[in-house]
Coordinates of C-alpha atoms in Angstrom, one line a residue:
X1 CA -180.5 130.9 -131.6
X2 CA -181.1 134.2 -133.4
X3 CA -183.3 137.2 -133.5
X4 CA -184.6 138.9 -136.7
X5 CA -185.4 142.5 -137.6
X6 CA -187.2 144.2 -140.4
X7 CA -190.3 143.5 -142.5
X8 CA -191.3 139.8 -143.0
X9 CA -191.1 140.1 -146.8
X10 CA -187.6 141.4 -146.9
X11 CA -184.1 140.0 -146.4
X12 CA -183.3 140.1 -142.7
X13 CA -180.1 140.3 -140.7
X14 CA -179.9 137.6 -138.1
X15 CA -177.7 138.1 -135.1
X16 CA -176.9 135.1 -132.8
X17 CA -178.1 135.4 -129.2
X18 CA -176.9 133.7 -126.1
X19 CA -177.2 129.9 -126.6
X20 CA -178.1 129.4 -123.0
X21 CA -181.4 131.2 -123.4
X22 CA -184.5 128.9 -123.4
X23 CA -185.1 127.5 -126.9
X24 CA -187.9 129.1 -129.0
X25 CA -190.9 126.9 -129.8
X26 CA -191.1 126.7 -133.5
X27 CA -194.3 124.7 -133.7
X28 CA -196.6 122.4 -131.7
X29 CA -194.4 119.3 -132.5
X30 CA -191.4 121.0 -130.8
X31 CA -193.2 122.5 -127.8
X32 CA -190.0 122.5 -125.6
X33 CA -191.1 125.5 -123.6
X34 CA -194.2 123.7 -122.4
X35 CA -192.4 120.8 -121.0
X36 CA -193.1 120.7 -117.2
X37 CA -190.3 120.8 -114.8
X38 CA -191.3 117.4 -113.3
X39 CA -191.6 115.7 -116.7
X40 CA -189.0 113.0 -115.6
X41 CA -191.4 111.6 -113.1
X42 CA -193.8 109.0 -114.4
X43 CA -196.2 106.3 -113.2
X44 CA -197.6 103.1 -114.5
X45 CA -200.5 105.1 -115.9
X46 CA -198.3 107.7 -117.6
X47 CA -194.9 106.9 -118.8
X48 CA -192.9 108.5 -121.7
X49 CA -192.9 107.5 -125.4
X50 CA -189.4 106.0 -125.2
X51 CA -190.5 103.4 -122.6
X52 CA -192.5 100.2 -123.4
X53 CA -194.1 98.1 -120.7
X54 CA -193.6 94.4 -121.1
X55 CA -195.4 93.1 -118.1
X56 CA -195.2 93.3 -114.3
X57 CA -192.7 96.1 -113.4
X58 CA -190.4 95.5 -116.4
X59 CA -189.9 98.1 -119.1
X60 CA -187.9 98.4 -122.3
X61 CA -186.6 101.9 -122.7
X62 CA -184.4 103.7 -125.3
X63 CA -182.1 106.1 -123.5
X64 CA -179.2 108.3 -124.5
X65 CA -175.9 109.2 -122.7
X66 CA -172.6 110.7 -123.8
X67 CA -173.5 110.6 -127.5
X68 CA -174.6 107.0 -127.4
X69 CA -178.0 105.4 -127.8
X70 CA -178.9 102.3 -125.7
X71 CA -181.8 100.0 -125.2
X72 CA -182.5 99.0 -121.6
X73 CA -184.5 96.1 -120.3
X74 CA -185.1 97.0 -116.6
X75 CA -187.2 96.4 -113.6
X76 CA -188.8 99.4 -112.0
X77 CA -190.1 100.0 -108.5
X78 CA -192.8 102.4 -107.4
X79 CA -192.5 104.7 -104.4
X80 CA -195.3 105.8 -102.0
X81 CA -196.6 108.3 -104.6
X82 CA -196.6 105.7 -107.4
X83 CA -193.6 107.3 -109.1
X84 CA -191.5 104.7 -110.9
X85 CA -187.8 104.5 -110.4
X86 CA -185.3 102.2 -112.2
X87 CA -183.6 99.4 -110.1
X88 CA -180.3 97.7 -110.6
X89 CA -182.1 94.7 -112.1
X90 CA -181.7 95.2 -115.8
X91 CA -179.4 95.3 -118.8
X92 CA -178.2 98.1 -121.0
X93 CA -177.6 97.0 -124.6
X94 CA -176.2 98.5 -127.8
X95 CA -178.9 98.7 -130.5
X96 CA -177.1 96.0 -132.5
X97 CA -177.0 93.7 -129.5
X98 CA -180.7 94.4 -128.8
X99 CA -181.6 93.5 -132.4
X100 CA -179.6 90.2 -132.2
X101 CA -181.1 89.4 -128.8
X102 CA -184.6 89.9 -130.2
X103 CA -183.8 87.7 -133.2
X104 CA -182.6 84.9 -130.9
X105 CA -185.4 85.1 -128.5
X106 CA -187.9 85.1 -131.4
X107 CA -186.8 81.6 -132.6
X108 CA -185.5 79.8 -129.6
X109 CA -187.4 77.1 -127.7
X110 CA -187.4 77.9 -124.0
X111 CA -188.6 74.4 -122.9
X112 CA -185.9 72.6 -124.8
X113 CA -182.4 72.1 -123.5
X114 CA -183.2 73.1 -119.9
X115 CA -180.5 75.0 -118.1
X116 CA -178.6 75.7 -121.3
X117 CA -177.1 79.1 -122.3
X118 CA -175.9 81.0 -125.3
X119 CA -173.9 84.1 -125.9
X120 CA -175.0 87.0 -128.2
X121 CA -172.5 89.4 -129.8
X122 CA -169.9 88.7 -127.0
X123 CA -172.0 91.1 -124.9
X124 CA -174.8 89.2 -123.2
X125 CA -175.5 85.6 -122.1
X126 CA -179.0 84.2 -122.2
X127 CA -179.8 81.4 -119.7
X128 CA -182.8 79.1 -120.0
X129 CA -184.3 78.5 -116.6
X130 CA -187.6 77.1 -117.9
X131 CA -189.2 73.9 -116.8
X132 CA -192.2 72.0 -118.2
X133 CA -194.6 74.3 -116.5
X134 CA -193.0 77.8 -116.6
X135 CA -191.0 79.8 -119.1
X136 CA -188.1 81.7 -117.6
X137 CA -185.1 83.3 -119.2
X138 CA -182.2 85.2 -117.6
X139 CA -180.3 87.8 -119.5
X140 CA -176.9 88.9 -118.1
X141 CA -174.2 91.2 -119.4
X142 CA -170.7 89.8 -120.0
X143 CA -167.4 91.1 -121.3
X144 CA -164.5 89.2 -123.0
X145 CA -161.1 89.3 -121.4
X146 CA -157.9 89.5 -123.3
X147 CA -157.4 85.7 -123.0
X148 CA -160.8 85.3 -124.8
X149 CA -162.6 84.1 -121.7
X150 CA -165.8 85.7 -120.5
X151 CA -166.6 87.3 -117.2
X152 CA -170.1 88.2 -115.9
X153 CA -171.0 91.7 -114.9
X154 CA -173.7 92.6 -112.4
X155 CA -176.3 93.7 -115.0
X156 CA -179.0 91.0 -115.1
X157 CA -182.7 90.7 -115.7
X158 CA -185.2 87.7 -115.5
X159 CA -188.1 87.5 -118.0
X160 CA -191.0 85.1 -118.0
X161 CA -193.1 83.9 -120.9
X162 CA -195.5 86.9 -120.9
X163 CA -192.5 89.3 -120.8
X164 CA -191.0 87.6 -123.8
X165 CA -194.2 87.8 -125.8
X166 CA -194.6 91.5 -125.1
X167 CA -190.9 92.1 -125.8
X168 CA -191.4 90.6 -129.3
X169 CA -194.6 92.6 -129.9
X170 CA -192.9 95.9 -129.0
X171 CA -190.0 95.4 -131.3
X172 CA -191.1 97.7 -134.1
X173 CA -191.9 100.5 -131.7
X174 CA -188.5 100.1 -130.1
X175 CA -186.8 100.2 -133.5
X176 CA -188.7 103.4 -134.4
X177 CA -187.5 105.0 -131.2
X178 CA -183.9 103.8 -131.7
X179 CA -183.8 105.3 -135.2
X180 CA -185.2 108.6 -133.8
X181 CA -182.5 108.8 -131.1
X182 CA -179.7 107.8 -133.4
X183 CA -180.4 110.9 -135.6
X184 CA -181.8 113.4 -133.1
X185 CA -179.4 112.7 -130.3
X186 CA -176.3 110.6 -131.4
X187 CA -175.7 112.2 -134.8
X188 CA -176.9 115.6 -133.5
X189 CA -174.3 115.6 -130.7
X190 CA -171.5 114.7 -133.0
X191 CA -172.6 117.3 -135.6
X192 CA -172.7 120.0 -132.9
X193 CA -169.2 119.1 -131.8
X194 CA -168.0 119.4 -135.3
X195 CA -169.9 122.7 -136.0
X196 CA -168.2 124.2 -132.9
X197 CA -164.9 123.7 -134.6
X198 CA -165.9 126.0 -137.5
X199 CA -164.9 129.7 -137.5
X200 CA -167.4 132.0 -135.8
X201 CA -169.8 134.0 -138.0
X202 CA -171.0 137.3 -136.6
X203 CA -174.1 137.5 -138.9
X204 CA -175.5 136.5 -142.2
X205 CA -178.5 137.3 -144.4
X206 CA -181.3 135.0 -145.4
X207 CA -185.0 135.0 -146.1
X208 CA -186.7 134.1 -142.8
X209 CA -190.0 133.2 -144.5
X210 CA -188.3 130.7 -146.8
X211 CA -185.2 129.2 -145.0
X212 CA -183.8 127.3 -147.9
X213 CA -180.6 126.8 -145.9
X214 CA -182.4 124.3 -143.6
X215 CA -183.7 122.3 -146.6
X216 CA -180.3 122.2 -148.1
X217 CA -178.9 120.8 -144.9
X218 CA -181.6 118.1 -145.0
X219 CA -180.8 117.2 -148.6
X220 CA -177.1 117.0 -147.7
X221 CA -177.9 114.7 -144.8
X222 CA -179.7 112.3 -147.2
X223 CA -176.6 112.3 -149.4
X224 CA -174.3 111.6 -146.4
X225 CA -176.5 108.8 -144.9
X226 CA -177.0 107.0 -148.1
X227 CA -173.4 106.0 -148.8
X228 CA -173.1 104.9 -145.2
X229 CA -176.0 102.5 -145.7
X230 CA -174.5 101.4 -148.9
X231 CA -171.1 100.8 -147.3
X232 CA -172.7 98.6 -144.6
X233 CA -175.0 96.7 -146.9
X234 CA -173.6 96.4 -150.5
X235 CA -176.9 95.1 -151.8
X236 CA -179.3 96.8 -154.2
X237 CA -182.6 94.9 -154.3
X238 CA -185.6 96.1 -152.2
X239 CA -186.0 92.8 -150.4
X240 CA -182.4 92.9 -149.4
X241 CA -182.8 96.5 -148.2
X242 CA -185.7 95.3 -146.0
X243 CA -183.6 92.5 -144.6
X244 CA -180.3 94.2 -144.0
X245 CA -181.2 97.9 -143.4
X246 CA -181.3 97.5 -139.6
X247 CA -177.9 95.9 -139.4
X248 CA -176.4 98.5 -141.7
X249 CA -177.9 101.3 -139.6
X250 CA -176.2 99.9 -136.4
X251 CA -172.9 99.6 -138.3
X252 CA -172.8 103.3 -139.2
X253 CA -169.9 105.3 -137.6
X254 CA -172.0 108.3 -136.5
X255 CA -169.1 110.4 -135.5
X256 CA -167.5 109.9 -138.9
X257 CA -170.8 110.7 -140.6
X258 CA -171.1 113.9 -138.6
X259 CA -167.6 114.9 -139.7
X260 CA -168.5 114.3 -143.4
X261 CA -171.8 116.2 -143.0
X262 CA -170.2 119.3 -141.5
X263 CA -167.3 119.2 -144.0
X264 CA -169.9 119.1 -146.8
X265 CA -171.7 122.1 -145.4
X266 CA -168.9 124.1 -143.8
X267 CA -169.1 126.9 -146.5
X268 CA -172.8 127.3 -145.8
X269 CA -172.9 129.9 -143.0
X270 CA -176.4 128.9 -141.8
X271 CA -175.1 125.6 -140.5
X272 CA -173.9 127.5 -137.4
X273 CA -177.4 128.6 -136.8
X274 CA -179.5 125.7 -138.0
X275 CA -177.4 122.7 -136.9
X276 CA -179.2 122.2 -133.6
X277 CA -182.7 123.1 -134.7
X278 CA -182.7 120.9 -137.8
X279 CA -182.7 117.8 -135.6
X280 CA -185.6 119.1 -133.6
X281 CA -187.6 119.9 -136.7
X282 CA -186.6 116.7 -138.6
X283 CA -189.3 114.2 -139.6
X284 CA -187.3 111.1 -138.8
X285 CA -189.4 108.6 -140.7
X286 CA -189.2 110.8 -143.8
X287 CA -185.4 110.8 -143.6
X288 CA -185.3 107.0 -143.7
X289 CA -188.0 106.8 -146.3
X290 CA -186.0 109.2 -148.5
X291 CA -182.8 107.2 -148.0
X292 CA -184.7 104.0 -148.9
X293 CA -186.1 105.5 -152.1
X294 CA -182.8 106.9 -153.2
X295 CA -181.1 103.6 -152.4
X296 CA -183.6 101.3 -154.1
X297 CA -184.4 103.5 -157.2
X298 CA -181.4 105.7 -157.9
X299 CA -178.3 104.5 -156.3
X300 CA -176.0 102.2 -158.5
X301 CA -174.4 99.5 -156.5
X302 CA -172.0 96.7 -157.2
X303 CA -173.2 93.4 -155.8
X304 CA -170.7 91.5 -153.7
X305 CA -170.4 87.7 -154.0
X306 CA -171.0 87.3 -150.3
X307 CA -172.8 88.9 -147.4
X308 CA -170.9 87.0 -144.7
X309 CA -169.5 90.3 -143.3
X310 CA -173.1 91.2 -142.1
X311 CA -173.4 88.2 -139.9

C-alpha cells in the first residue's frame, strides 16, 4: 500500500508502506476493514455468497487454495449453536470437471440402466442407485494409475432427485462465482508472485485523483486474456463463443497468463503498487463482457476445420 502527501490537485509522491498493515477500504464494495473476525462462521440462515444450498445439509461451494479454484459438493453438519461445519462426505472438483459433471447430470436418465456407472474427465465416477420410486446418484472421486486402471479415493457424496434439480438450477450462480475466483484469486496470486520478481521501486509520481495506471493495467489484462480465449476456442461466431467460452476459460494456463501480463507491464512502475488492489476493485463481469465484445467484433480469427480438441 502507499501513503500520499500534498494537495489533491497536484502530483503526489507515493511511498510504499508496510504491506502487513491492514488494507485500506477504497469504497463500499471493498469494505475489507468491516469484515467481522468471526465471518467464517455461518448457519443455515446466513451463509456466504460462494455457497449454494441444494437441499438437506448439502452445499455447493466455490473455494480457493494454493492458487487453485475448486468447486465442492459437500455435506455439512450443525453444532449446538447452529454453526455449520463441512464433513468428509463430499467431493472437490476442478472447474472443468464440475462443468462436465453438470452437463452429464443434466441429460442422463437416473431411472434407466439401474446400478450403472460412468466416468467423467478421468476424475469422478457417477453411480446410479435409483429405483422405480427414488432417484439417487453417487459421485465419487477417482484417479488413474500408470497402468490406465482407476482407483477410488474416499471423497464421495450421495444426491437425491431434489438435490440434482437444485444443482442444475444453481449452475449459473456457481459459474459466476468460479469466474470471479479465477480472476480475483487464482490469477491474482500468480500475478503477485511474478510482480515480486520485479526490481524494487522506492517511489514514483502519479496523479492520485486520476490513477490512469490502474486503467492501463485493466486494458492490458483484456489484451492478455483475449488471446488465451482465442487459443482455447479458435472460433469467431457469437453463437460459438456462447457455446465454447466456458471450456476455453477452464483451459487457460493462469500462471502463464500472469507471466505474460506482468511482462507486458514490467516497465510501468505502478504495477508494484496496484497489482493487488486492481483485483479487489475489478468488476469481474465487465472484464468478461469486454473480452467477449473484443472477441466477437474486433478480433480476426482463422477458423479451424475441426473443434474435436475441445471435447
